[in-house]
Tab-separated table of C-alpha atoms in Angstrom:
chain	number	residue	atom	x	y	z
A	25	MET	CA	-13.505	19.005	16.584
A	26	VAL	CA	-12.623	19.969	13.055
A	27	GLY	CA	-10.952	23.362	12.840
A	28	VAL	CA	-11.444	23.755	9.101
A	29	PRO	CA	-14.652	25.476	7.946
A	30	ALA	CA	-15.017	22.949	5.143
A	31	TYR	CA	-13.148	19.716	5.878
A	32	LEU	CA	-13.540	17.780	2.626
A	33	ASP	CA	-10.733	15.270	3.035
A	34	HIS	CA	-12.477	12.460	4.918
A	35	ALA	CA	-10.803	9.918	2.619
A	36	SER	CA	-7.422	10.895	4.096
A	37	THR	CA	-8.756	10.567	7.604
A	38	ALA	CA	-12.247	10.741	9.035
A	39	VAL	CA	-13.105	12.724	12.129
A	40	LEU	CA	-13.239	10.555	15.262
A	41	HIS	CA	-16.834	9.339	15.592
A	42	PRO	CA	-18.448	10.665	18.809
A	43	THR	CA	-19.329	7.111	19.828
A	44	ALA	CA	-15.713	6.076	19.297
A	45	ARG	CA	-14.486	9.044	21.281
A	46	ALA	CA	-16.665	8.108	24.257
A	47	ALA	CA	-15.578	4.461	23.989
A	48	LEU	CA	-11.918	5.465	23.748
A	49	LEU	CA	-12.029	7.606	26.878
A	50	ALA	CA	-13.841	4.892	28.846
A	51	ALA	CA	-11.510	2.138	27.655
A	52	ILE	CA	-8.378	4.118	28.565
A	53	ASP	CA	-9.582	3.839	32.169
A	54	GLU	CA	-11.121	0.369	32.054
A	55	GLY	CA	-8.903	-1.475	29.581
A	56	TRP	CA	-5.423	-0.325	30.572
A	57	ALA	CA	-4.109	-3.662	31.897
A	58	ASP	CA	-2.359	-6.456	29.973
A	59	PRO	CA	-5.136	-8.601	28.488
A	60	ALA	CA	-2.838	-11.660	28.548
A	61	ARG	CA	-2.575	-11.683	32.365
A	62	LEU	CA	-4.746	-13.359	34.977
A	63	TYR	CA	-6.104	-10.827	37.422
A	64	ARG	CA	-9.214	-8.710	37.571
A	65	ASP	CA	-8.058	-5.660	35.590
A	66	ALA	CA	-6.364	-7.888	33.034
A	67	ARG	CA	-9.536	-9.938	32.587
A	68	GLN	CA	-11.450	-6.695	32.092
A	69	ALA	CA	-9.036	-5.625	29.334
A	70	ARG	CA	-9.375	-9.095	27.807
A	71	MET	CA	-13.164	-8.836	27.861
A	72	LEU	CA	-13.084	-5.459	26.170
A	73	LEU	CA	-10.696	-6.772	23.521
A	74	ASP	CA	-12.798	-9.886	22.873
A	75	ALA	CA	-16.009	-7.861	22.673
A	76	ALA	CA	-14.402	-5.484	20.174
A	77	ARG	CA	-13.251	-8.430	18.083
A	78	GLU	CA	-16.749	-9.913	18.069
A	79	THR	CA	-18.269	-6.580	17.053
A	80	VAL	CA	-15.870	-6.079	14.152
A	81	ALA	CA	-16.265	-9.703	13.041
A	82	GLY	CA	-20.049	-9.336	13.144
A	83	VAL	CA	-20.045	-6.238	10.942
A	84	ILE	CA	-17.941	-7.855	8.209
A	85	GLY	CA	-19.392	-11.365	8.402
A	86	ALA	CA	-16.237	-13.006	9.762
A	87	ARG	CA	-15.628	-15.290	12.757
A	88	PRO	CA	-14.018	-13.498	15.705
A	89	ASP	CA	-10.945	-15.749	15.561
A	90	GLU	CA	-10.394	-14.631	11.955
A	91	VAL	CA	-9.979	-10.993	13.060
A	92	SER	CA	-6.713	-9.513	14.393
A	93	PHE	CA	-5.885	-5.932	15.239
A	94	THR	CA	-2.713	-4.311	13.933
A	95	ALA	CA	-1.060	-0.929	14.495
A	96	SER	CA	-2.315	0.470	11.162
A	97	GLY	CA	-4.111	-0.389	7.953
A	98	THR	CA	-0.722	-0.397	6.257
A	99	GLN	CA	0.603	-3.011	8.680
A	100	ALA	CA	-2.543	-5.111	8.162
A	101	ALA	CA	-2.111	-5.044	4.367
A	102	GLN	CA	1.596	-5.871	4.639
A	103	LEU	CA	0.959	-8.809	6.984
A	104	ALA	CA	-1.940	-10.110	4.876
A	105	LEU	CA	-0.078	-10.042	1.594
A	106	LEU	CA	3.391	-11.077	2.727
A	107	GLY	CA	2.048	-13.718	5.159
A	108	ALA	CA	-0.002	-15.370	2.414
A	109	ALA	CA	2.947	-15.190	0.003
A	110	ARG	CA	5.211	-16.771	2.615
A	111	ALA	CA	2.730	-19.583	3.344
A	112	ARG	CA	2.397	-20.397	-0.354
A	113	ARG	CA	6.080	-20.261	-1.280
A	114	ARG	CA	5.915	-23.768	-2.707
A	115	ALA	CA	3.049	-22.799	-5.038
A	116	GLY	CA	5.148	-19.958	-6.452
A	117	SER	CA	6.654	-16.591	-5.693
A	118	ARG	CA	4.388	-14.322	-7.726
A	119	ILE	CA	2.156	-11.660	-6.190
A	120	LEU	CA	-0.513	-10.137	-8.442
A	121	VAL	CA	-1.600	-6.570	-7.686
A	122	SER	CA	-3.789	-4.101	-9.510
A	123	ALA	CA	-2.017	-0.977	-10.760
A	124	VAL	CA	-4.289	1.213	-8.633
A	125	GLU	CA	-3.745	-0.403	-5.227
A	126	HIS	CA	-2.929	1.843	-2.288
A	127	SER	CA	0.792	2.520	-2.060
A	128	CYS	CA	1.027	0.336	1.082
A	129	VAL	CA	0.110	-2.708	-1.027
A	130	LEU	CA	2.448	-1.685	-3.855
A	131	HIS	CA	5.267	-1.108	-1.352
A	132	ALA	CA	4.711	-4.585	0.122
A	133	ALA	CA	4.836	-6.027	-3.408
A	134	GLU	CA	8.063	-4.108	-4.149
A	135	TRP	CA	9.563	-5.401	-0.916
A	136	HIS	CA	8.627	-8.940	-1.974
A	137	GLU	CA	10.272	-8.324	-5.348
A	138	HIS	CA	13.472	-7.011	-3.740
A	139	ALA	CA	13.547	-10.185	-1.648
A	140	GLY	CA	13.623	-12.224	-4.870
A	141	GLY	CA	9.905	-12.681	-5.508
A	142	LEU	CA	7.907	-11.873	-8.621
A	143	VAL	CA	5.206	-9.240	-9.017
A	144	GLY	CA	2.566	-9.005	-11.729
A	145	THR	CA	0.640	-5.756	-12.170
A	146	ILE	CA	-2.905	-5.735	-13.525
A	147	GLY	CA	-3.914	-2.674	-15.544
A	148	VAL	CA	-7.207	-0.772	-15.319
A	149	ASP	CA	-9.669	0.970	-17.644
A	150	ARG	CA	-10.257	4.744	-17.762
A	151	PHE	CA	-12.490	4.539	-14.671
A	152	GLY	CA	-9.692	2.811	-12.749
A	153	ARG	CA	-11.406	-0.586	-12.793
A	154	VAL	CA	-9.766	-3.958	-13.395
A	155	ASP	CA	-11.199	-6.602	-15.683
A	156	PRO	CA	-11.640	-9.660	-13.429
A	157	VAL	CA	-10.469	-11.970	-16.213
A	158	SER	CA	-7.066	-10.253	-16.087
A	159	PHE	CA	-6.654	-11.783	-12.620
A	160	THR	CA	-6.288	-15.196	-14.244
A	161	PRO	CA	-3.163	-16.220	-12.344
A	162	PRO	CA	0.028	-17.516	-13.943
A	163	PRO	CA	0.887	-20.960	-12.531
A	164	ASP	CA	3.538	-19.581	-10.136
A	165	THR	CA	1.131	-17.200	-8.350
A	166	ALA	CA	1.135	-17.241	-4.544
A	167	VAL	CA	-1.474	-14.587	-3.804
A	168	ALA	CA	-3.303	-11.658	-5.408
A	169	SER	CA	-4.328	-8.292	-3.994
A	170	LEU	CA	-7.257	-6.134	-5.071
A	171	GLN	CA	-8.821	-3.169	-3.322
A	172	HIS	CA	-12.569	-3.192	-2.675
A	173	ALA	CA	-12.785	0.419	-3.834
A	174	ASN	CA	-10.206	2.894	-5.044
A	175	HIS	CA	-8.987	5.522	-2.598
A	176	GLU	CA	-8.519	8.270	-5.179
A	177	VAL	CA	-11.374	7.926	-7.637
A	178	ALA	CA	-13.952	5.875	-5.636
A	179	THR	CA	-14.318	3.146	-8.269
A	180	ILE	CA	-15.638	-0.114	-6.808
A	181	GLN	CA	-13.720	-3.117	-8.102
A	182	PRO	CA	-15.286	-6.400	-9.277
A	183	VAL	CA	-13.754	-8.166	-6.289
A	184	ALA	CA	-16.043	-11.214	-6.124
A	185	ALA	CA	-15.557	-11.913	-9.840
A	186	ALA	CA	-11.768	-11.609	-9.502
A	187	ALA	CA	-11.913	-13.933	-6.489
A	188	ASP	CA	-13.788	-16.527	-8.577
A	189	VAL	CA	-11.125	-16.339	-11.288
A	190	LEU	CA	-8.332	-16.779	-8.709
A	191	HIS	CA	-10.067	-19.508	-6.708
A	192	ALA	CA	-10.499	-21.623	-9.842
A	193	THR	CA	-6.809	-22.443	-9.487
A	194	GLY	CA	-6.647	-22.170	-5.707
A	195	VAL	CA	-4.968	-18.757	-5.510
A	196	PRO	CA	-6.060	-16.695	-2.464
A	197	LEU	CA	-7.151	-13.051	-2.670
A	198	HIS	CA	-6.275	-10.224	-0.293
A	199	VAL	CA	-8.887	-7.467	-0.336
A	200	ASP	CA	-7.883	-3.983	0.813
A	201	ALA	CA	-11.122	-2.624	2.264
A	202	ALA	CA	-9.585	0.489	3.823
A	203	MET	CA	-11.606	2.884	1.691
A	204	SER	CA	-14.894	0.955	1.629
A	205	LEU	CA	-15.341	-0.252	5.214
A	206	GLY	CA	-17.885	1.946	6.974
A	207	ARG	CA	-18.897	3.557	3.643
A	208	ILE	CA	-20.591	0.653	1.862
A	209	PRO	CA	-21.444	-2.864	3.114
A	210	VAL	CA	-18.380	-5.104	3.403
A	211	ASP	CA	-18.909	-8.855	3.768
A	212	VAL	CA	-15.855	-11.075	3.575
A	213	THR	CA	-17.797	-14.051	2.222
A	214	ALA	CA	-19.691	-12.066	-0.423
A	215	LEU	CA	-16.398	-10.505	-1.563
A	216	GLY	CA	-14.694	-13.898	-1.762
A	217	ALA	CA	-11.862	-12.490	0.353
A	218	ASP	CA	-9.371	-14.955	1.793
A	219	LEU	CA	-7.586	-12.104	3.544
A	220	LEU	CA	-8.817	-8.597	4.199
A	221	SER	CA	-7.300	-5.448	5.649
A	222	ALA	CA	-8.752	-2.130	6.785
A	223	SER	CA	-7.881	0.964	8.774
A	224	ALA	CA	-9.816	2.387	11.732
A	225	HIS	CA	-9.099	6.082	11.171
A	226	LYS	CA	-10.671	5.905	7.717
A	227	PHE	CA	-14.137	5.179	9.169
A	228	GLY	CA	-14.130	7.317	12.304
A	229	GLY	CA	-12.043	5.145	14.596
A	230	PRO	CA	-8.777	6.348	16.108
A	231	ALA	CA	-5.385	6.381	14.390
A	232	GLY	CA	-3.130	3.461	15.293
A	233	VAL	CA	-5.510	0.547	14.681
A	234	GLY	CA	-5.733	-1.660	11.616
A	235	ILE	CA	-7.886	-4.716	10.979
A	236	LEU	CA	-6.438	-7.939	9.579
A	237	VAL	CA	-8.723	-10.806	8.589
A	238	VAL	CA	-7.389	-14.249	7.717
A	239	ARG	CA	-10.261	-16.596	6.851
A	240	THR	CA	-10.346	-19.998	8.499
A	241	GLY	CA	-8.406	-22.669	6.630
A	242	ARG	CA	-6.357	-20.223	4.542
A	243	ARG	CA	-2.632	-20.709	4.680
A	244	TRP	CA	-0.827	-17.830	6.315
A	245	VAL	CA	2.566	-17.645	8.039
A	246	ASN	CA	3.652	-14.542	9.898
A	247	PRO	CA	6.370	-12.876	7.782
A	248	LEU	CA	7.717	-11.194	10.947
A	249	PRO	CA	8.851	-12.493	14.341
A	250	ALA	CA	5.698	-13.556	16.193
A	251	ASP	CA	4.589	-13.753	19.811
A	252	GLU	CA	1.383	-15.044	21.430
A	253	ARG	CA	-0.578	-11.821	20.852
A	254	GLU	CA	-3.517	-11.661	18.415
A	255	GLY	CA	-3.410	-15.379	17.711
A	256	GLY	CA	0.241	-15.129	16.685
A	257	ARG	CA	-0.597	-12.802	13.813
A	258	VAL	CA	0.388	-9.430	15.252
A	259	ALA	CA	3.243	-9.163	17.722
A	260	GLY	CA	3.330	-6.615	20.511
A	261	PHE	CA	1.080	-5.237	23.224
A	262	PRO	CA	-2.356	-4.458	21.745
A	263	ASN	CA	-3.858	-0.974	21.770
A	264	VAL	CA	-6.930	-2.071	23.722
A	265	ALA	CA	-8.512	1.363	24.081
A	266	GLY	CA	-7.981	2.126	20.384
A	267	ILE	CA	-9.408	-1.265	19.413
A	268	VAL	CA	-12.494	-0.732	21.585
A	269	ALA	CA	-12.995	2.665	19.942
A	270	THR	CA	-12.510	1.078	16.509
A	271	ALA	CA	-15.285	-1.417	17.167
A	272	ALA	CA	-17.552	1.357	18.441
A	273	ALA	CA	-16.883	3.462	15.360
A	274	LEU	CA	-17.445	0.588	12.947
A	275	HIS	CA	-20.642	-0.506	14.668
A	276	ALA	CA	-21.994	3.043	14.516
A	277	ARG	CA	-20.890	3.576	10.906
A	278	ALA	CA	-22.425	0.284	9.791
A	279	SER	CA	-25.829	1.361	11.092
A	280	GLU	CA	-25.448	4.820	9.503
A	281	ILE	CA	-24.520	3.624	6.006
A	282	ILE	CA	-28.125	3.346	4.902
A	283	THR	CA	-28.785	7.050	5.561
A	284	GLU	CA	-25.290	8.522	5.210
A	285	GLY	CA	-24.532	6.883	1.864
A	286	PRO	CA	-27.412	8.512	-0.045
A	287	ARG	CA	-26.934	11.842	1.752
A	288	LEU	CA	-23.258	12.120	0.811
A	289	ALA	CA	-23.937	10.727	-2.668
A	290	GLY	CA	-26.281	13.690	-3.137
A	291	TYR	CA	-23.392	16.088	-2.495
A	292	VAL	CA	-21.236	14.230	-5.000
A	293	GLU	CA	-24.065	14.286	-7.571
A	294	ARG	CA	-24.432	18.037	-7.100
A	295	LEU	CA	-20.713	18.567	-7.672
A	296	ARG	CA	-20.706	16.280	-10.705
A	297	ALA	CA	-23.540	18.329	-12.217
A	298	ARG	CA	-22.326	21.821	-11.257
A	299	LEU	CA	-18.540	21.694	-11.717
A	300	PRO	CA	-18.620	21.273	-15.518
A	301	GLU	CA	-21.141	24.133	-15.711
A	302	LEU	CA	-19.033	26.483	-13.589
A	303	ILE	CA	-15.515	25.577	-14.741
A	304	ALA	CA	-14.338	25.090	-18.315
A	305	ASP	CA	-12.186	22.054	-19.066
A	306	VAL	CA	-12.795	20.191	-15.844
A	307	GLU	CA	-12.545	16.417	-16.167
A	308	LEU	CA	-14.578	14.363	-13.690
A	309	LEU	CA	-12.805	11.102	-12.922
A	310	GLY	CA	-14.108	7.697	-11.925
A	311	ASP	CA	-17.271	5.830	-12.781
A	312	PRO	CA	-20.193	8.070	-13.901
A	313	ASP	CA	-22.574	5.335	-12.682
A	314	PRO	CA	-23.246	5.866	-8.936
A	315	ALA	CA	-23.611	2.087	-8.489
A	316	GLY	CA	-19.982	1.671	-9.536
A	317	ARG	CA	-18.412	3.983	-7.000
A	318	LEU	CA	-18.218	4.879	-3.319
A	319	PRO	CA	-20.868	7.417	-2.333
A	320	HIS	CA	-18.712	10.007	-0.572
A	321	LEU	CA	-15.829	10.846	-2.880
A	322	LEU	CA	-15.254	12.773	-6.121
A	323	THR	CA	-12.018	13.492	-7.947
A	324	PHE	CA	-11.567	15.834	-10.882
A	325	SER	CA	-8.788	17.509	-12.842
A	326	CYS	CA	-8.671	21.076	-14.177
A	327	LEU	CA	-6.786	21.722	-17.398
A	328	TYR	CA	-3.944	24.317	-17.252
A	329	VAL	CA	-4.055	24.454	-13.448
A	330	ASP	CA	-1.191	23.842	-11.054
A	331	GLY	CA	-2.570	21.545	-8.356
A	332	GLU	CA	-0.425	22.966	-5.580
A	333	SER	CA	-1.610	26.524	-6.247
A	334	LEU	CA	-5.189	25.288	-6.236
A	335	LEU	CA	-4.725	23.544	-2.867
A	336	HIS	CA	-3.305	26.777	-1.443
A	337	GLU	CA	-6.155	28.896	-2.826
A	338	LEU	CA	-8.698	26.515	-1.300
A	339	ASP	CA	-6.794	26.372	1.989
A	340	ARG	CA	-6.867	30.167	2.236
A	341	ALA	CA	-10.656	29.941	1.872
A	342	GLY	CA	-10.789	27.325	4.644
A	343	ILE	CA	-11.432	24.357	2.364
A	344	ALA	CA	-9.376	21.209	2.970
A	345	VAL	CA	-9.029	18.749	0.085
A	346	SER	CA	-6.243	16.589	-1.342
A	347	SER	CA	-4.612	16.299	-4.767
A	348	GLY	CA	-2.950	13.677	-6.943
A	349	SER	CA	-1.134	16.226	-9.118
A	350	SER	CA	2.610	15.819	-9.449
A	351	CYS	CA	3.438	19.212	-7.946
A	352	THR	CA	1.719	18.204	-4.695
A	353	SER	CA	3.752	15.011	-4.222
A	354	ASP	CA	7.152	14.739	-2.589
A	355	THR	CA	8.519	12.909	-5.625
A	356	LEU	CA	7.064	15.375	-8.161
A	357	THR	CA	5.416	12.492	-9.990
A	358	PRO	CA	1.680	12.277	-10.597
A	359	SER	CA	-0.490	9.821	-8.675
A	360	HIS	CA	0.004	6.236	-9.877
A	361	VAL	CA	-3.780	5.828	-9.918
A	362	LEU	CA	-4.297	8.722	-12.339
A	363	ALA	CA	-1.378	7.421	-14.404
A	364	ALA	CA	-2.851	3.924	-14.657
A	365	MET	CA	-6.191	5.401	-15.767
A	366	GLY	CA	-4.619	7.662	-18.388
A	367	ALA	CA	-6.369	10.624	-16.726
A	368	LEU	CA	-5.429	14.279	-16.844
A	369	THR	CA	-3.255	14.858	-13.769
A	370	GLN	CA	-2.954	18.651	-13.605
A	371	GLY	CA	-5.207	20.653	-11.302
A	372	ASN	CA	-6.288	17.426	-9.625
A	373	ILE	CA	-8.549	17.641	-6.570
A	374	ARG	CA	-10.086	14.894	-4.455
A	375	VAL	CA	-13.153	15.929	-2.462
A	376	SER	CA	-14.394	13.461	0.166
A	377	PHE	CA	-17.345	13.874	2.514
A	378	GLY	CA	-18.063	12.421	5.942
A	379	ARG	CA	-20.763	12.392	8.565
A	380	GLU	CA	-19.899	15.961	9.653
A	381	SER	CA	-20.284	17.275	6.086
A	382	GLY	CA	-23.281	19.388	5.148
A	383	SER	CA	-24.629	21.154	2.089
A	384	ALA	CA	-22.902	24.344	3.310
A	385	ASP	CA	-19.572	22.622	2.563
A	386	VAL	CA	-20.665	22.006	-1.024
A	387	ASP	CA	-21.838	25.628	-1.242
A	388	ALA	CA	-18.441	26.829	0.023
A	389	LEU	CA	-16.541	24.758	-2.505
A	390	LEU	CA	-18.750	25.809	-5.423
A	391	ALA	CA	-18.426	29.447	-4.361
A	392	VAL	CA	-14.619	29.405	-4.177
A	393	LEU	CA	-13.402	26.915	-6.759
A	394	PRO	CA	-14.432	28.549	-10.069
A	395	ASP	CA	-12.733	31.867	-9.193
A	396	ALA	CA	-9.673	30.080	-7.823
A	397	VAL	CA	-9.283	28.113	-11.062
A	398	ALA	CA	-9.817	31.255	-13.133
A	399	ARG	CA	-7.190	33.199	-11.128
A	400	ILE	CA	-4.605	30.452	-11.497
A	401	ARG	CA	-5.242	30.150	-15.235
A	402	GLU	CA	-4.988	33.929	-15.563
A	403	ARG	CA	-1.648	34.018	-13.716
A	404	ALA	CA	-0.282	31.237	-15.927
A	405	GLY	CA	-1.415	33.036	-19.069
A	406	ALA	CA	-3.696	30.111	-19.875
A	407	ALA	CA	-7.046	31.939	-19.814
A	408	GLY	CA	-8.999	31.271	-22.984
A	409	LEU	CA	-6.661	28.603	-24.336
B	27	MET	CA	11.406	28.745	-27.143
B	28	THR	CA	11.512	27.232	-30.613
B	29	ASN	CA	14.182	24.961	-31.997
B	30	ASN	CA	14.732	23.508	-35.402
B	31	ILE	CA	13.487	19.950	-35.661
B	32	ASN	CA	16.797	18.859	-37.161
B	33	ASN	CA	18.365	19.248	-33.742
B	34	ILE	CA	16.574	16.115	-32.590
B	35	ASN	CA	18.800	13.100	-32.519
B	36	LYS	CA	16.429	10.772	-34.280
B	37	THR	CA	15.829	7.346	-32.818
B	38	ASP	CA	12.720	6.497	-34.789
B	39	ASN	CA	12.727	6.436	-38.574
B	40	THR	CA	9.673	4.335	-39.267
B	41	ASP	CA	8.094	5.383	-42.547
B	42	ASP	CA	4.693	6.350	-41.221
B	43	ILE	CA	5.952	8.683	-38.483
B	44	HIS	CA	7.262	11.895	-40.003
B	45	TRP	CA	9.150	13.651	-37.229
B	46	ASP	CA	11.018	15.737	-39.787
B	47	MET	CA	7.769	17.096	-41.250
B	48	ALA	CA	6.916	18.972	-38.044
B	49	ALA	CA	6.512	22.727	-38.560
B	50	PHE	CA	8.455	23.642	-35.402
B	51	THR	CA	9.554	22.429	-31.985
B	52	VAL	CA	8.388	23.780	-28.653
B	53	ASP	CA	11.025	23.268	-25.985
B	54	ALA	CA	9.317	23.046	-22.586
B	55	ARG	CA	12.154	21.178	-20.886
B	56	GLY	CA	12.749	22.338	-17.351
B	57	ARG	CA	9.201	23.615	-17.040
B	58	ARG	CA	6.882	22.037	-14.509
B	59	CYS	CA	3.306	20.862	-14.874
B	60	PRO	CA	1.078	22.405	-16.206
B	61	LEU	CA	3.399	24.773	-18.157
B	62	PRO	CA	4.385	22.330	-20.950
B	63	ILE	CA	0.699	21.776	-21.726
B	64	ILE	CA	0.008	25.509	-21.677
B	65	GLU	CA	2.905	25.995	-24.144
B	66	LEU	CA	1.476	23.262	-26.346
B	67	ALA	CA	-1.985	24.839	-26.278
B	68	ARG	CA	-0.558	28.282	-27.115
B	69	ARG	CA	1.418	27.107	-30.116
B	70	ILE	CA	-0.967	24.577	-31.703
B	71	GLY	CA	-2.970	27.437	-33.235
B	72	GLU	CA	0.045	28.442	-35.327
B	73	LEU	CA	-0.258	25.208	-37.283
B	74	ASP	CA	-2.317	24.667	-40.411
B	75	LEU	CA	-4.856	21.857	-40.074
B	76	ALA	CA	-3.158	18.442	-40.378
B	77	ALA	CA	0.286	19.978	-39.743
B	78	THR	CA	2.403	18.796	-36.814
B	79	LEU	CA	4.595	20.265	-34.109
B	80	VAL	CA	7.046	18.670	-31.704
B	81	LEU	CA	6.909	19.319	-27.949
B	82	TRP	CA	9.941	18.617	-25.797
B	83	ALA	CA	9.210	18.168	-22.112
B	84	ASP	CA	10.898	16.490	-19.162
B	85	ASP	CA	8.212	16.926	-16.531
B	86	PRO	CA	6.950	13.430	-15.590
B	87	ALA	CA	3.336	14.616	-15.694
B	88	ALA	CA	3.653	15.437	-19.408
B	89	ASP	CA	3.616	11.738	-20.288
B	90	LEU	CA	0.052	11.650	-18.998
B	91	ASP	CA	-1.120	15.172	-19.654
B	92	VAL	CA	-0.074	15.443	-23.337
B	93	PRO	CA	-2.280	12.466	-24.333
B	94	ALA	CA	-5.058	13.738	-22.039
B	95	TRP	CA	-4.888	17.225	-23.583
B	96	CYS	CA	-4.975	15.765	-27.105
B	97	ARG	CA	-8.052	13.726	-26.125
B	98	MET	CA	-9.808	16.749	-24.548
B	99	ARG	CA	-8.956	19.089	-27.454
B	100	ALA	CA	-9.499	16.467	-30.193
B	101	GLN	CA	-5.923	16.803	-31.452
B	102	GLU	CA	-3.754	13.837	-32.374
B	103	LEU	CA	-0.712	12.582	-30.498
B	104	VAL	CA	1.062	10.939	-33.441
B	105	ALA	CA	4.112	9.541	-31.657
B	106	THR	CA	6.439	9.933	-28.722
B	107	ARG	CA	10.089	9.118	-28.242
B	108	ALA	CA	12.749	9.578	-25.604
B	109	LEU	CA	15.145	12.478	-25.994
B	110	PRO	CA	18.791	11.462	-25.710
B	111	THR	CA	19.358	14.227	-23.160
B	112	GLY	CA	16.406	13.162	-21.000
B	113	GLY	CA	12.732	13.932	-21.351
B	114	THR	CA	10.376	13.084	-24.173
B	115	ALA	CA	9.512	14.390	-27.624
B	116	TYR	CA	5.807	14.438	-28.502
B	117	LEU	CA	4.702	14.707	-32.134
B	118	VAL	CA	1.280	16.395	-32.161
B	119	ARG	CA	-0.967	16.971	-35.181
B	120	ARG	CA	-3.541	19.740	-35.320
B	121	LEU	CA	-6.923	18.276	-36.259
B	122	THR	CA	-9.300	21.051	-35.209
C-alpha cells in the first residue's frame, strides 16, 4: 500500500499491481524449485516460467523463445545493446544512441566507448524527439538504440521510422520500452524492433525483473559469461516468482490500457490547462499534442525556483514527485534530457500517474503547488521579477 | 556584485560581438541554480533598451537556463565564452 497521500511518481516505480501481488505470493510457494531440474516441483517451476514467457510474448507480439527475463530493465538494456554490438563487431564498432535515452543505455554506450568502441549521439528537438532521418547510420555502425517513449517528458519517439532508416543498411535497432510498456500498446513488429528491453516495476510488476527480447534471426552474442539459463542470454538462477508476477502485471495492464490511458490523460490535460493559469512563468515540457506523448506523465519547470526546495515543500504536503533540476541530482548537473531539449531546468517537476491515482491527487497538487512556488520565489527575492 | 568588464580576459574578439560595450558585469560565480538567473533578471532592468550586460556564472545549469530565460523573457543572448578561471560569461542584450 502506498503511504503517501498523493503518490505522483509512478514513472519512477509503479505500485505493485494487485494481480501481480497475488501471483507473486502464490508463485513463491509453487515455483520455488530449480526449473532446470527433472522432478515434480522443478517441472512446476518450469511450467510457471514457460507460461509467464508465453504471456509476456503474447502481449508484445513476440515469440516466446525471443523473450528472456533479466534481473532488471537496466540489465536487459545492457545485454541487448552490448550483445548486438558484440555480434556485429565485423560490421563496425559504432553504437548510435539518442541524446535522451535513459542513463542505463547511455552508460552501456560509455562502457562500449571505454572498451575502444565508437558512440554517435543523435540530438532531439525542443519536445525531446529525434528526427528519424538522423538515424541514417555511418557505415561502421553496429547497432542503434532508441527509446519508445521518453522517461522524463513522455515524448513518443518515431521508432518505426528510425527502424526503417536503419534497416535500409541492415543495422539493427534496440528499443527501450521501459517507460511505454503497460502504458501504451507495444508491438515489437510494429515498432521494427530487433531488440527490446523493459522493466517490470515500471508497469506494476515487482522489482528485480527485466524483459529482454531478441528477435529471431538477429545476431546477438552474450557480452558476459553465459550458462544454459534463459536460452543462454541471461546467466544465473531465474527469479521465477518475480517473473510470474511480471507476466500477471503486464497481462492486467495490457487489458487496462484502453480505460486507464484516457483517464490518466485527463489528469495530465487538467494540469496542462491549470498550471499556467495558477503559476506565472511555468514552462510545460514535452509534446503539446496528446497523440505524441505517453498519457500518464507531465513535466514542467518553474522559473526562479530551486527544484530541491520545491520537492521538500511538496513532500511536507504529502505529495511525491521527482525532479530533473541540477540541485536534486547527486552530480549537481541538470537532467541530460532537459539539456538536450534546451529546456528550462530550474524548478523542474515530473508528475506521473498510475492506476491508483485519482482526481483528488490532482486537486492536492493544484492546491499546494502555486503557494509553494510563490513561497520559494519570495524567499529567493525573485517575486515579481 | 559588479565588476568592470575590462577584467575579463578576452578570448573572443570577433567584430560583431562587442563584449567591451557591455554596461556592467554581474558576477554570479559560486552561486547555485536558480540564483544566477535571479541575479540576471534583477539587473537587466538597469539597462537601456539594446544595451548589454555580462553575466558570469559557474553553475552547470546556467548554460541551459540563461538561454531559456532569454527565450521566456524575449531578451537576447548575444554570445557566450568560457572564463579562464572556470565558468562562463554570457553577453545578454535587453530587448524589452
